[in-house]
Coordinates of C-alpha atoms in Angstrom, one line a residue:
M589 CA 0.0 0.0 0.0
P590 CA 1.5 3.4 -1.0
I591 CA 2.5 5.7 1.8
E592 CA -0.1 8.4 2.1
S593 CA 1.1 12.0 2.5
F594 CA -1.2 12.5 5.5
M595 CA 0.2 9.6 7.5
T596 CA 2.0 10.4 10.8
Y597 CA 5.5 9.3 11.1
T598 CA 4.4 6.7 13.7
Q599 CA 2.1 5.2 11.1
V600 CA 5.0 5.1 8.6
L601 CA 7.3 3.4 11.1
T602 CA 4.8 0.7 12.1
R603 CA 4.1 0.0 8.4
Y604 CA 7.9 -0.1 7.8
K605 CA 8.3 -2.6 10.6
A606 CA 5.5 -4.9 9.3
W607 CA 7.0 -4.8 5.8
A608 CA 10.6 -5.5 7.0
D609 CA 9.5 -8.3 9.3
D610 CA 7.4 -9.8 6.5
L611 CA 10.3 -9.8 4.1
F612 CA 12.7 -11.2 6.7
L613 CA 10.3 -13.9 8.0
T614 CA 9.6 -15.1 4.5
V615 CA 13.3 -15.9 4.1
I616 CA 13.6 -17.3 7.6
A617 CA 10.7 -19.7 7.0
S618 CA 12.7 -21.4 4.3
I619 CA 15.6 -22.2 6.6
P620 CA 15.7 -25.8 7.8
D621 CA 14.6 -26.3 11.5
S622 CA 18.1 -27.7 12.3
E623 CA 19.7 -24.4 11.3
L624 CA 17.0 -22.3 13.1
T625 CA 17.5 -24.1 16.4
A626 CA 21.3 -24.6 16.2
S627 CA 23.3 -22.9 18.9
R628 CA 24.7 -19.6 17.5
P629 CA 26.7 -16.7 18.8
I630 CA 23.6 -14.5 18.8
A631 CA 21.7 -12.6 21.5
F632 CA 19.3 -15.4 22.5
G633 CA 21.3 -18.5 21.4
S634 CA 19.7 -19.4 18.1
L635 CA 17.8 -17.8 15.2
I636 CA 14.4 -19.1 16.3
R637 CA 14.8 -18.0 20.0
T638 CA 15.9 -14.5 18.8
L639 CA 12.8 -14.3 16.6
N640 CA 10.7 -15.6 19.5
H641 CA 12.2 -12.9 21.8
S642 CA 11.4 -10.1 19.3
C643 CA 7.8 -11.3 18.9
T644 CA 7.4 -11.8 22.7
M645 CA 8.7 -8.3 23.5
D646 CA 6.3 -6.9 20.9
Y647 CA 3.6 -8.6 23.0
V648 CA 5.0 -7.1 26.2
W649 CA 4.9 -3.6 24.8
Q650 CA 1.5 -4.1 23.4
C651 CA 0.3 -5.0 26.9
H652 CA 2.0 -1.9 28.3
L653 CA 0.2 0.3 25.7
L654 CA -3.1 -1.4 26.6
G655 CA -2.6 -1.2 30.4
Q656 CA -2.7 -5.0 30.7
H657 CA -0.4 -7.4 32.5
H658 CA 1.6 -9.6 30.2
G659 CA 2.4 -12.3 32.8
L660 CA 6.0 -12.8 31.7
T661 CA 9.0 -13.1 34.0
T662 CA 11.8 -13.3 31.5
R663 CA 12.7 -11.8 28.1
N664 CA 13.8 -15.3 26.9
P665 CA 11.0 -17.7 27.6
E666 CA 12.0 -21.3 28.2
S667 CA 9.6 -22.7 25.6
C668 CA 9.9 -21.7 22.0
P669 CA 7.2 -22.4 19.4
E670 CA 7.8 -23.7 15.9
I671 CA 8.8 -21.1 13.3
E672 CA 5.4 -21.2 11.6
V673 CA 3.8 -20.2 14.9
I674 CA 6.3 -17.3 15.4
V675 CA 5.8 -16.1 11.9
R676 CA 2.0 -16.1 12.3
R677 CA 2.2 -14.4 15.7
Q678 CA 4.7 -11.7 14.4
R679 CA 2.5 -10.9 11.4
D680 CA -0.6 -10.7 13.6
M681 CA 1.3 -8.5 16.1
N682 CA 2.5 -6.2 13.3
E683 CA -1.0 -5.9 12.0
W684 CA -2.1 -4.8 15.5
Y685 CA 0.7 -2.2 15.7
V686 CA -0.2 -0.8 12.3
G687 CA -3.8 -0.5 13.4
Y688 CA -2.9 1.0 16.7
A689 CA -0.7 3.7 15.1
G690 CA -3.5 4.4 12.7
S691 CA -6.0 5.0 15.4
I692 CA -4.1 7.0 18.0
T693 CA -4.1 10.7 18.2
D694 CA -1.1 13.0 18.6
N695 CA -2.2 13.8 22.1
E696 CA -2.5 10.1 23.0
L697 CA 1.0 9.5 21.5
A698 CA 2.3 12.0 24.0
E699 CA 0.7 10.3 27.0
V700 CA 3.2 8.7 29.3
V701 CA 2.7 5.0 30.1
E702 CA 3.9 3.6 33.4
F703 CA 5.0 0.0 33.5
E704 CA 7.2 -2.5 35.3
F705 CA 10.3 -3.9 33.5
I706 CA 10.5 -7.6 33.3
G707 CA 13.8 -7.6 35.0
G708 CA 12.4 -5.4 37.8
G709 CA 12.0 -1.7 38.3
A710 CA 9.5 0.9 37.3
G711 CA 9.6 2.5 33.9
C712 CA 7.7 5.1 32.0
M713 CA 7.7 6.2 28.3
S714 CA 5.4 8.1 26.0
R715 CA 3.3 6.0 23.7
R716 CA 5.3 7.5 20.8
D717 CA 8.6 6.4 22.3
I718 CA 7.2 2.9 23.0
L719 CA 6.3 2.6 19.3
L720 CA 9.7 3.8 18.2
H721 CA 11.4 1.3 20.6
V722 CA 9.3 -1.5 19.2
V723 CA 10.4 -0.6 15.6
N724 CA 14.1 -0.2 16.6
H725 CA 14.1 -3.4 18.7
N726 CA 13.0 -5.6 15.9
T727 CA 15.5 -3.9 13.5
Y728 CA 18.3 -4.6 16.0
H729 CA 17.4 -8.3 16.2
R730 CA 16.9 -8.6 12.4
G731 CA 20.4 -7.4 12.1
H732 CA 21.7 -10.1 14.4
A733 CA 19.7 -12.8 12.5
A734 CA 20.8 -11.4 9.1
D735 CA 24.5 -11.9 10.1
I736 CA 23.8 -15.5 10.9
L737 CA 22.1 -15.9 7.5
Y738 CA 25.2 -14.8 5.8
H739 CA 27.1 -17.6 7.6
L740 CA 24.5 -20.0 6.2
N741 CA 25.1 -18.7 2.7
V742 CA 21.6 -17.2 2.7
C743 CA 21.3 -13.6 1.5
P744 CA 18.9 -11.7 3.8
P745 CA 16.4 -9.3 2.2
T746 CA 17.2 -5.6 2.1
T747 CA 15.0 -4.1 4.8
D748 CA 16.3 -0.6 4.9
L749 CA 13.8 2.3 5.5
P750 CA 14.7 4.1 2.3
V751 CA 13.9 0.9 0.3
F752 CA 10.6 0.7 2.0
L753 CA 9.8 4.3 1.3
Q754 CA 10.9 4.0 -2.3
Q755 CA 8.8 0.9 -2.9
Q756 CA 5.8 2.4 -1.2
S757 CA 5.9 5.6 -3.1
V758 CA 5.5 3.8 -6.4
G759 CA 3.0 1.4 -5.0
I760 CA 5.1 -1.8 -5.2

């Protein structure tokens, strides 16, 4: 869908995240399970656990935005679903974030949300900053995972913001 000139930057960023995640997850879904679960020098020990972490943290921040309890006690859950489940959850989560960004007002984006960090301690951020963090957090972990893909002789897709903006401006 082309980027509309009247979109807020938050709307553009959440659409960018959904686009980048979708491209990346399409490539990841073709990787054999043995490679997804293999121990790697990556933030959460394997490709699949890193992707699960990213999706799980999107859920945590969604709960913070909604004022709900997430019930998690770790950023790296012991159980890790199959890649198909993670891909579906991530795409559903991205759809929620795009909808949320499309429905929130500038005044609501400025509201401060108070929450508890999973590791303990109180936190507070504006809704706008939470959304920016969610976008940046996934970009950070896609970078980790992309590095591992290169070691598997798999070329990760280009998920740079300028590429997204260029493709969207011509309706690709």
